Amino acid sequence: MWSGGDFRFEAVLLMQLSVIIVNYNVKHFLEQCLCSVQKAIAGMAGEVIVVDNNSTDKSMEYLVPRFPAVRFIANNENGGFAKACNQGLNLSTGKYILFLNPDTIVPEDCFEQCIRFFEQKPDAGAVGIKMIDGSGRFLKESKRAFPSPMTSLFKLFGLSKLFPHSKTFSRYHLGHLNENENNEIDVLAGAFMMIKKEVLDKVGSFDETFFMYGEDVDLSYRIQNAGYKNYYFAGSSIIHFKGESTRKGSMNYVRMFYNAMSIFVRKHYGGSRAGVFNFLIHLAIWFRAGLTTIGSFIRRIGVPLIDAGLIFLSFWVVKNIWSHYIRSDIQYESRLLWIAFPAYTIFYLITAYYAGLYDRWYKRSELVRSSVIATIVLLAAYALLPEQYRFSRAIILFGALLAFVLISVLRWILIQTAVLNSNNDKSDHLTTIIAGTPDEYEQTLQLMKDAGLDKRVLGRLAIDTSDTTAIDYWKNLPKLVSFIPFKEVVFCAGKLSYADILCEINQLPQGILARIHAIGSGSIVGSDSKDTSGEAVSKENGYKLADPYNRRLKRLVDVSVSVLGLLTFPVQLFIVKKPVFFFRHCVQVLVAQKTWIGYAIEEKNLPQLRSAVIACNGVPVSAAPQLPKESLQMVDYWYARDYEPSADLKLLWKTYRKLGG
């Protein structure tokens, strides 16, 4: 390697583009992003700098060995987007600087076209680009205006949505400008900002006062104030998997957005204008905060509470109908209403929780499963109830049926109002086809097999018209929907270019999901729309222990065994070795400090578990290892991959006397 000072100086002068990416816990999206960036930068003198803001998903361990040509900077804390961008900028040497989000995919000619556009527009200081989501829909945040009191109010109160092409009401996203035409705009999106280095030297870099949100608005404002123009470039496009809407549902977004706008106003708008602006923005933000608070409450706490009310109401209504119109000769005591019905309601809620009804996505199958299980158990336990709490089984049956109907209607309303997200068609019956060469198909199929998703793959789409071994030619995708029941397409970025993939995603029929897999990478990424966060498929998906449903059941096993152990502790004095330690373990497991069955050694690359009492090979963790470390790692891997709650119960029974250590 040359190390002379003259050579380094010449290299700095010749560097055309520096790509700066800030990462925080999106390693698989960044992997796919870097694969596309490397292709796009291959024909020019360029460099890629990744600044990691103290990710907890082992991003650096995963990515550094895979991308030796990329310069990685690992921070020990998350200092915010602006500060991390400035770190990368201080190390960059390119004539042009591109600040790029990690959850993006760029076509091969993207950078060259943007630089060519710069050369055609001498007055250009910065260039943004047309962005689409993972389903090919245009992202409005690709072009924006500077905030003003009325513009911000129209956006925050939703008028921009009602009049998306109005020059007045939709000015925030410049809805009156054609998304397919180049235009001079005010604000560039921080997901893709290409700026001349000489402009940054003149106006300064990102203002680190902005932790997140607003830093792109501030920099765009300063670039324009310095006499340069900001342009929206429609001659190329990129995929941005996580659109702006993925963040709107949280109070954190509302608070940070307000703080960013407030900082911007105080910094750039003076006098009474700033005061009025701040007052109006504050008013609108509190209005949105109220809506967000209600939505958050319903999602996190309100849904189970409303469900409880509907279940209780259903039993009460059915009981009254039954006693007044069907069995009027029987009078039920009032304490039935205040003891039995609340107990049944709590039992239904617990069953619903462990069935997954309160997970991030709503699936009708989970509601059906929880209702059926709870009803069957209650009917079966009916004979065990004390005489004073017994009544007609029909009340249980029809009460459960009415509760199912009412909760189904509630879920429909919450989905229609975007308070909840539906996942009915997404995972239960998803079928996939893979577009790639035979070798690319085998690699992708193996990755899906490792993720436990290979059984939903229907077959392959050929890349060449001469390939007759596939289902069909990939360009015929829109026509295939009518006679092949697929819901998802995985595009292999290998022989297929990213430019071709982006073009095809734009033409996919509605309801067909797109995924991208760079050949040689360890993940598949995609998102269904700008309103949902992106999702990644990797080997990590293949661990059954990572499934929230299985983790809930594992916790249920832990709690049940601990409670049983504590209730029968006097008996355990004569059965379990080291009963005092067994008692302590019961308490530790109950308060979630430990788990009964877990890994034999500390594992970093497997789904996280609390420290275990008994290792998954049946040996107390406190005992000396009986196998080499490599063997224990393999045992732990099998445990995480093939986890079944019944296996924990069997092992607990087998090692019962050793539970004290």
XYZ file of C-alpha atoms in Angstrom:
661
model
C 0.000 0.000 0.000
C 1.300 3.452 -0.895
C 1.808 5.656 2.112
C 3.607 8.690 0.698
C 2.158 12.072 1.532
C 1.991 13.153 -2.124
C -0.083 10.107 -3.050
C -2.549 10.694 -0.203
C -2.881 14.357 -1.155
C -3.611 13.433 -4.774
C -6.180 10.838 -3.674
C -7.952 13.471 -1.608
C -8.089 15.807 -4.591
C -9.494 13.111 -6.851
C -12.153 11.822 -4.442
C -15.491 12.508 -6.091
C -18.096 11.331 -3.590
C -18.250 10.564 0.118
C -21.291 8.611 1.322
C -22.025 9.048 5.040
C -24.510 6.712 6.733
C -25.611 6.825 10.369
C -26.728 3.493 11.811
C -28.764 2.674 14.882
C -30.025 -0.903 15.318
C -30.884 -1.618 11.659
C -28.011 -3.925 10.704
C -29.904 -5.952 8.089
C -31.266 -2.863 6.340
C -27.800 -1.327 6.413
C -26.366 -4.540 4.949
C -28.696 -4.312 1.946
C -28.084 -0.559 1.677
C -24.308 -1.038 1.572
C -24.638 -3.732 -1.083
C -26.497 -1.269 -3.320
C -24.164 1.638 -2.473
C -21.102 -0.397 -3.401
C -22.560 -1.041 -6.853
C -23.552 2.597 -7.303
C -20.138 3.923 -6.286
C -18.114 1.331 -8.209
C -17.646 3.492 -11.304
C -16.294 6.542 -9.495
C -13.695 7.585 -6.953
C -15.688 7.335 -3.783
C -15.698 6.331 -0.139
C -18.324 5.038 2.270
C -18.297 5.992 5.954
C -20.680 4.383 8.461
C -21.103 5.944 11.900
C -22.767 3.614 14.405
C -24.591 5.320 17.278
C -23.994 2.645 19.915
C -26.340 0.050 18.395
C -27.395 -2.820 20.616
C -28.131 -5.272 17.781
C -24.434 -6.171 17.259
C -24.321 -4.177 14.032
C -20.562 -3.752 14.071
C -19.830 -7.420 14.754
C -22.094 -8.366 11.878
C -21.172 -5.747 9.268
C -17.460 -4.957 9.640
C -16.221 -8.364 8.367
C -18.682 -8.249 5.450
C -17.674 -4.820 4.139
C -13.892 -4.385 4.390
C -13.921 -1.399 1.993
C -16.273 0.583 4.244
C -14.930 2.768 7.031
C -16.827 2.121 10.262
C -16.903 4.478 13.256
C -18.343 2.968 16.463
C -19.633 5.467 19.041
C -19.978 4.591 22.714
C -23.199 6.584 23.019
C -26.034 7.799 20.838
C -25.304 11.483 20.392
C -27.983 11.994 17.766
C -28.185 12.002 13.984
C -26.641 15.440 13.417
C -23.579 14.769 15.561
C -22.940 11.416 13.885
C -23.259 12.975 10.420
C -20.697 15.593 11.390
C -18.328 12.868 12.565
C -18.498 11.279 9.148
C -18.168 14.646 7.429
C -14.966 15.438 9.326
C -13.424 12.257 7.909
C -14.703 12.696 4.348
C -12.644 13.860 1.396
C -15.144 13.889 -1.499
C -16.095 16.780 -3.742
C -19.709 15.837 -3.077
C -21.092 14.629 0.260
C -24.103 12.327 0.440
C -25.917 11.886 3.741
C -27.856 8.648 3.287
C -30.215 6.719 5.567
C -29.334 3.083 6.292
C -32.827 1.857 5.368
C -32.506 2.813 1.702
C -31.720 1.063 -1.581
C -30.084 3.025 -4.418
C -29.919 2.052 -8.120
C -26.573 1.657 -9.864
C -26.668 4.957 -11.769
C -28.145 7.061 -8.952
C -24.973 8.827 -7.823
C -23.710 9.509 -11.339
C -27.050 11.004 -12.383
C -27.166 13.265 -9.326
C -23.629 14.510 -9.949
C -24.469 15.088 -13.616
C -27.480 17.123 -12.485
C -25.184 19.213 -10.279
C -22.981 19.922 -13.288
C -26.010 21.045 -15.288
C -27.165 23.358 -12.477
C -24.251 25.579 -11.387
C -26.487 27.292 -8.826
C -27.319 23.978 -7.096
C -26.026 23.703 -3.556
C -27.831 20.482 -2.616
C -29.890 17.815 -4.331
C -32.577 15.518 -2.975
C -34.190 12.652 -4.826
C -37.507 10.957 -5.511
C -38.131 8.362 -2.801
C -40.562 5.455 -2.843
C -41.521 3.061 -0.067
C -41.111 -0.706 -0.162
C -44.361 -1.047 -2.122
C -43.402 1.466 -4.798
C -45.537 4.335 -3.452
C -44.151 7.847 -3.630
C -42.981 9.303 -0.319
C -44.213 12.876 0.080
C -41.305 13.851 2.299
C -39.086 13.755 -0.814
C -39.937 17.453 -1.329
C -40.951 19.962 1.324
C -41.334 23.657 2.004
C -39.888 25.584 4.920
C -42.168 25.583 7.963
C -44.435 28.547 8.485
C -47.265 28.993 10.983
C -50.030 28.183 8.509
C -48.102 25.477 6.633
C -47.372 23.641 9.852
C -50.928 24.016 11.101
C -52.362 22.624 7.857
C -50.066 19.622 8.183
C -50.540 18.978 11.881
C -54.351 19.294 11.699
C -54.522 16.970 8.681
C -55.738 19.459 6.048
C -52.800 18.542 3.816
C -54.176 15.005 3.668
C -57.639 16.214 2.719
C -56.251 18.418 -0.074
C -53.037 16.614 -1.148
C -52.488 18.685 -4.337
C -53.432 22.075 -2.976
C -50.753 24.752 -3.239
C -52.091 26.253 0.003
C -53.118 23.363 2.235
C -50.469 20.911 1.033
C -47.575 23.326 0.894
C -45.632 21.412 3.563
C -45.044 18.555 1.070
C -45.331 20.798 -2.004
C -48.211 18.681 -3.229
C -48.814 20.960 -6.226
C -45.429 20.015 -7.737
C -45.290 16.998 -10.041
C -43.351 14.185 -8.361
C -41.955 13.108 -11.747
C -40.416 16.468 -12.635
C -37.270 18.185 -11.371
C -38.072 21.234 -9.258
C -36.450 23.826 -7.066
C -37.637 23.202 -3.495
C -36.940 24.430 0.021
C -36.193 21.385 2.156
C -34.341 18.185 1.326
C -35.104 14.954 3.164
C -32.367 13.829 5.537
C -32.680 10.312 4.103
C -30.855 11.479 0.936
C -29.025 14.802 0.874
C -26.225 15.230 -1.676
C -24.362 18.489 -1.056
C -21.283 20.091 -2.552
C -18.400 19.986 -0.078
C -17.568 23.620 -0.857
C -21.114 24.586 0.154
C -20.781 22.792 3.489
C -17.434 24.508 4.033
C -19.205 27.835 3.577
C -22.505 27.338 5.454
C -21.361 24.805 8.038
C -22.516 21.268 8.715
C -25.498 19.968 10.699
C -26.456 21.889 13.819
C -25.988 19.423 16.682
C -28.627 21.221 18.743
C -31.085 19.099 16.757
C -30.892 15.586 18.194
C -33.336 14.148 15.667
C -35.733 15.824 13.181
C -35.292 19.366 11.969
C -31.563 19.170 11.225
C -32.271 18.697 7.502
C -34.661 21.680 7.525
C -32.057 23.853 9.233
C -29.249 22.896 6.850
C -31.507 23.367 3.805
C -32.414 26.841 5.092
C -28.778 27.851 5.546
C -27.846 26.558 2.083
C -30.613 28.626 0.501
C -29.740 31.684 2.601
C -26.167 31.479 1.317
C -27.400 32.008 -2.249
C -27.541 28.394 -3.420
C -30.590 26.448 -4.552
C -31.980 23.155 -3.298
C -33.312 20.851 -5.985
C -35.626 17.860 -6.065
C -34.282 15.438 -8.684
C -36.818 13.062 -10.267
C -34.449 11.552 -12.826
C -33.654 8.695 -10.458
C -35.325 7.226 -7.393
C -34.450 5.267 -4.277
C -36.358 3.018 -1.893
C -36.746 4.322 1.634
C -38.164 1.447 3.649
C -39.196 3.419 6.739
C -41.213 6.412 5.680
C -42.004 9.401 7.850
C -45.319 7.926 8.959
C -43.667 5.081 10.862
C -42.806 7.542 13.632
C -45.971 9.591 13.954
C -47.765 7.302 16.328
C -45.536 7.950 19.336
C -45.479 10.707 21.923
C -41.709 10.737 21.471
C -42.183 11.787 17.839
C -44.566 14.584 18.810
C -42.225 15.876 21.494
C -39.098 15.729 19.321
C -40.852 17.221 16.302
C -42.071 20.160 18.383
C -38.644 20.700 19.931
C -37.043 20.670 16.465
C -39.542 23.165 15.031
C -39.197 25.359 18.112
C -35.402 25.406 17.788
C -35.670 26.212 14.075
C -38.101 29.083 14.664
C -36.041 30.630 17.459
C -32.919 30.335 15.334
C -34.185 31.726 12.018
C -37.398 33.686 12.636
C -37.101 36.747 14.825
C -39.409 39.083 16.693
C -43.168 38.743 16.903
C -43.263 36.286 13.995
C -41.313 33.752 16.027
C -43.620 34.272 19.009
C -46.785 33.759 16.968
C -45.269 30.781 15.169
C -44.240 29.145 18.422
C -47.664 29.695 19.958
C -49.536 28.237 16.977
C -47.150 25.317 16.606
C -47.377 24.646 20.321
C -51.179 24.667 20.095
C -51.215 22.285 17.139
C -48.634 19.999 18.719
C -50.688 19.679 21.887
C -53.717 18.848 19.779
C -51.751 16.081 18.026
C -50.230 15.034 21.340
C -53.718 14.546 22.731
C -54.699 12.342 19.790
C -51.427 10.446 20.051
C -51.875 9.928 23.784
C -55.349 8.493 23.242
C -54.068 6.223 20.475
C -51.086 5.073 22.527
C -53.276 4.403 25.550
C -55.686 2.342 23.460
C -52.854 0.346 21.876
C -50.947 -0.379 25.087
C -53.509 -0.439 27.886
C -56.917 0.507 26.558
C -57.473 -2.467 24.261
C -57.341 -5.086 27.051
C -59.486 -2.832 29.281
C -62.078 -2.324 26.549
C -61.979 -6.064 25.815
C -62.609 -6.736 29.508
C -65.605 -4.427 29.469
C -67.015 -6.062 26.340
C -66.552 -9.577 27.737
C -68.194 -8.646 31.043
C -71.004 -6.873 29.210
C -71.563 -9.892 26.963
C -71.981 -12.278 29.899
C -74.249 -9.781 31.684
C -76.477 -9.232 28.614
C -76.774 -12.937 27.865
C -77.516 -13.707 31.528
C -80.356 -11.134 31.576
C -81.819 -12.348 28.291
C -81.590 -15.952 29.489
C -83.211 -15.284 32.867
C -85.959 -12.996 31.535
C -86.997 -14.699 28.308
C -85.786 -18.309 28.340
C -85.531 -19.547 31.957
C -87.640 -16.999 33.803
C -88.287 -19.587 36.510
C -84.676 -19.367 37.680
C -83.336 -16.404 39.639
C -79.560 -15.905 39.708
C -77.998 -14.244 42.748
C -76.433 -10.823 42.317
C -73.077 -12.086 43.580
C -72.944 -14.173 40.424
C -72.537 -10.912 38.566
C -69.726 -9.617 40.798
C -67.698 -12.801 41.347
C -68.157 -15.314 38.553
C -68.316 -12.912 35.618
C -65.160 -10.927 36.577
C -63.339 -14.229 37.083
C -64.407 -15.413 33.631
C -63.380 -12.075 32.136
C -59.894 -12.256 33.655
C -59.509 -15.822 32.413
C -60.477 -14.756 28.876
C -57.951 -11.880 28.954
C -55.134 -14.152 30.149
C -55.955 -16.650 27.409
C -56.039 -13.845 24.823
C -52.646 -12.557 25.967
C -50.973 -15.933 25.614
C -52.689 -16.486 22.269
C -50.979 -13.311 20.982
C -54.050 -11.100 20.683
C -52.182 -8.111 22.137
C -49.104 -8.393 19.944
C -48.032 -5.617 17.606
C -50.155 -6.978 14.750
C -53.778 -8.026 15.029
C -54.669 -11.366 13.482
C -58.221 -12.651 13.506
C -56.936 -16.194 14.016
C -55.581 -15.191 17.439
C -59.000 -13.894 18.513
C -60.666 -17.090 17.314
C -58.070 -19.268 19.039
C -58.237 -17.463 22.385
C -62.055 -17.413 22.381
C -62.363 -21.101 21.560
C -59.749 -22.206 24.119
C -61.181 -20.063 26.932
C -64.749 -21.199 26.215
C -63.832 -24.885 26.094
C -61.841 -24.662 29.336
C -64.646 -22.825 31.141
C -67.254 -25.292 29.936
C -65.035 -28.210 30.964
C -64.417 -26.658 34.403
C -68.093 -25.917 34.903
C -68.663 -29.084 36.925
C -65.847 -28.115 39.322
C -67.433 -24.801 40.288
C -69.156 -24.468 43.668
C -72.916 -24.930 43.450
C -73.662 -21.260 44.154
C -71.640 -20.178 41.114
C -73.176 -22.588 38.649
C -75.700 -21.573 36.040
C -76.620 -22.607 32.531
C -73.743 -23.568 30.241
C -75.638 -21.698 27.537
C -74.793 -18.399 29.252
C -71.082 -19.198 28.957
C -71.422 -20.327 25.352
C -73.596 -17.467 24.072
C -71.757 -14.921 26.235
C -68.485 -15.992 24.635
C -70.063 -15.790 21.176
C -71.384 -12.277 21.791
C -67.994 -11.194 23.198
C -66.288 -12.548 20.058
C -68.621 -10.526 17.831
C -68.208 -7.311 19.848
C -64.403 -7.605 20.012
C -64.274 -8.330 16.255
C -66.257 -5.152 15.584
C -63.965 -3.187 17.927
C -60.863 -4.457 16.121
C -62.359 -3.490 12.775
C -62.993 0.054 14.016
C -59.463 0.362 15.464
C -57.921 -0.885 12.217
C -60.014 1.472 10.084
C -58.915 4.410 12.261
C -55.254 3.247 12.066
C -55.002 2.768 15.828
C -54.128 -0.898 15.242
C -52.423 -2.632 12.324
C -53.923 -5.736 10.776
C -51.767 -8.681 9.812
C -54.447 -11.081 8.664
C -53.054 -11.722 5.213
C -49.429 -11.262 6.006
C -47.868 -14.264 7.643
C -50.418 -17.021 8.088
C -51.029 -17.701 4.400
C -48.153 -15.836 2.724
C -46.797 -17.472 -0.431
C -43.569 -16.397 -2.090
C -41.873 -16.559 -5.459
C -38.205 -15.727 -5.987
C -36.896 -13.829 -9.022
C -33.325 -14.870 -9.816
C -31.024 -17.303 -11.578
C -31.005 -20.969 -10.483
C -27.947 -20.405 -8.274
C -29.419 -17.227 -6.779
C -32.662 -19.076 -6.125
C -30.861 -21.828 -4.210
C -28.968 -19.299 -2.077
C -32.126 -17.355 -1.287
C -34.105 -20.535 -0.589
C -31.404 -21.664 1.864
C -31.626 -18.316 3.674
C -35.399 -18.660 3.932
C -34.929 -22.234 5.135
C -32.594 -20.988 7.866
C -35.305 -18.480 8.791
C -37.952 -21.213 8.857
C -39.839 -19.733 5.880
C -38.918 -22.076 3.020
C -42.259 -23.917 3.026
C -44.090 -20.869 1.695
C -41.884 -20.628 -1.442
C -43.779 -21.643 -4.593
C -40.908 -21.475 -7.062
C -38.630 -19.315 -9.194
C -39.049 -16.633 -11.835
C -36.442 -16.665 -14.605
C -34.263 -13.660 -15.361
C -33.504 -14.712 -18.950
C -36.179 -15.438 -21.526
C -34.202 -18.504 -22.604
C -34.502 -20.075 -19.127
C -37.321 -22.629 -19.360
C -36.774 -24.252 -15.951
C -38.679 -21.591 -14.001
C -42.367 -20.865 -13.461
C -42.271 -17.883 -15.808
C -40.255 -14.839 -16.848
C -39.915 -12.166 -14.177
C -41.171 -9.355 -16.430
C -44.534 -11.123 -16.581
C -45.121 -10.569 -12.855
C -48.242 -8.375 -13.246
C -49.919 -11.066 -15.371
C -48.967 -13.968 -13.082
C -51.211 -12.814 -10.243
C -54.325 -14.101 -11.964
C -53.194 -17.748 -12.085
C -50.400 -18.172 -9.479
C -51.464 -17.604 -5.824
C -48.409 -15.658 -4.637
C -48.458 -12.734 -2.220
C -44.758 -11.875 -2.023
C -41.839 -11.517 -4.449
C -38.196 -11.723 -3.391
C -36.004 -9.957 -5.943
C -32.428 -11.260 -6.028
C -30.048 -8.356 -6.580
C -27.318 -10.154 -8.499
C -27.845 -10.590 -12.178
C -30.867 -8.352 -11.738
C -29.825 -4.725 -11.314
C -31.222 -2.552 -8.542
C -32.519 -0.176 -11.212
C -34.563 -2.994 -12.776
C -35.868 -4.071 -9.377
C -37.003 -0.546 -8.460
C -38.738 -0.203 -11.813
C -40.571 -3.512 -11.347
C -41.615 -2.700 -7.764
C -43.306 0.417 -9.131
C -45.459 -1.798 -11.357
C -46.422 -4.531 -8.883
C -50.177 -5.121 -8.525
C -51.746 -3.900 -5.310
C -51.469 -6.409 -2.479
C -48.223 -7.989 -3.715
C -45.350 -7.458 -1.283
C -41.797 -6.839 -2.487
C -38.589 -7.986 -0.792
C -34.946 -7.460 -1.803
C -32.004 -9.799 -1.227
C -28.484 -8.924 -2.336
C -26.765 -12.126 -3.392
C -24.070 -13.036 -0.883
C -25.750 -11.145 1.950
C -27.357 -12.710 4.992
C -30.742 -11.005 4.942
C -33.870 -10.135 2.978
C -35.534 -6.770 3.617
C -38.736 -5.010 2.692
C -41.702 -3.042 3.981
C -45.331 -3.064 2.983
C -45.960 0.678 3.006
C -44.836 3.987 4.463
C -47.234 3.391 7.360
C -45.452 0.287 8.657
C -41.882 -0.241 9.739
C -39.620 -2.273 7.498
C -39.028 -5.922 8.223
C -35.959 -8.094 7.792
C -35.644 -11.842 7.271
C -32.418 -13.523 8.336
C -31.138 -16.611 10.052
C -32.219 -14.995 13.318
C -35.868 -15.420 12.286
C -35.331 -19.177 12.388
C -35.126 -19.281 16.180
C -38.437 -20.429 17.604
C -37.319 -18.934 20.901
C -37.447 -15.472 19.281
C -41.179 -15.842 18.605
C -43.110 -13.638 21.088
C -45.738 -16.365 21.410
C -43.155 -18.957 22.504
C -41.483 -16.472 24.831
C -44.809 -15.831 26.568
C -45.347 -19.554 26.984
C -41.832 -19.946 28.367
C -42.548 -17.237 30.915
C -45.844 -18.947 31.767
C -43.946 -22.186 32.443
C -41.465 -20.297 34.632
C -44.164 -18.563 36.665
C -46.311 -21.686 37.041
C -43.417 -23.840 38.270
C -42.277 -21.111 40.674
C -45.760 -20.602 42.155
C -46.267 -24.349 42.504
C -42.864 -24.678 44.153
C -43.603 -21.915 46.668
C -47.070 -23.246 47.517
C -45.682 -26.729 48.167
C -42.408 -25.633 49.725
C -42.714 -27.689 52.933
C -42.928 -30.813 50.754
C -39.868 -29.726 48.755
C -37.763 -29.835 51.947
C -37.806 -33.626 51.682
C -37.583 -33.988 47.881
C -35.347 -31.309 46.344
C -31.638 -31.162 46.991
C -30.602 -27.847 48.550
C -34.215 -26.749 49.266
C -33.170 -23.303 50.503
C -31.569 -22.576 47.127
C -34.661 -23.999 45.426
C -36.818 -21.515 47.361
C -34.503 -18.675 46.331
C -34.634 -19.801 42.694
C -38.427 -19.818 42.802
C -38.437 -16.206 43.959
C -35.785 -15.140 41.414
C -37.675 -16.751 38.537
C -40.959 -15.274 39.725
C -39.535 -11.724 39.734
C -37.940 -12.321 36.292
C -34.325 -12.370 37.447
C -33.802 -15.923 36.202
C -35.398 -18.581 34.026
C -35.633 -22.261 34.945
C -34.237 -23.572 31.647
C -31.754 -21.578 29.569
C -28.400 -21.503 27.845
C -25.406 -23.477 29.039
C -23.032 -20.576 28.411
C -23.447 -16.851 27.825
C -24.697 -16.362 24.270
C -24.495 -13.128 22.254
C -25.875 -14.302 18.915
C -28.999 -16.117 20.127
C -32.337 -14.728 21.377
C -31.734 -13.146 24.756
C -32.610 -15.105 27.895
C -32.205 -14.469 31.594
C -29.557 -16.491 33.388
C -30.707 -20.060 33.880
C -31.011 -22.433 36.806
C -30.714 -25.505 34.597
C -28.892 -25.465 31.261
C -30.741 -26.814 28.249
C -28.495 -29.915 28.355
C -29.953 -30.807 31.779
C -26.966 -29.764 33.900
C -27.258 -27.084 36.617
C -25.586 -23.906 35.393
C -23.704 -23.662 38.696
C -21.992 -27.018 37.990
C -18.722 -27.337 36.111
C -19.150 -27.675 32.302
C -19.088 -31.290 31.170
C -18.650 -30.545 27.454
C -16.288 -28.361 25.368
C -17.423 -24.794 24.704
C -18.100 -25.551 21.016
C -20.433 -28.400 21.963
C -22.290 -26.237 24.484
C -22.721 -23.531 21.853
C -24.262 -26.091 19.497
C -26.612 -27.348 22.241
C -27.708 -23.772 22.933
C -28.248 -23.157 19.210
C -30.478 -26.242 18.905
C -32.431 -25.176 21.986
C -33.116 -21.691 20.563
C -33.870 -22.971 17.067
C -36.209 -25.830 18.011
C -37.692 -24.474 21.250
C -40.924 -26.053 22.475
C -42.526 -25.242 25.855
C -43.186 -28.953 26.364
C -39.433 -29.590 26.186
C -38.926 -27.242 29.156
C -41.577 -29.124 31.136
C -39.999 -32.495 30.334
C -36.553 -31.269 31.335
C -37.905 -29.731 34.541
C -39.528 -33.035 35.460
C -36.330 -34.906 34.663
C -34.101 -32.544 36.684
C -36.663 -31.830 39.405
C -34.412 -32.774 42.316
C -31.587 -30.570 40.943
C -33.605 -27.351 40.831
C -31.900 -26.168 43.980
C -28.560 -26.212 42.137
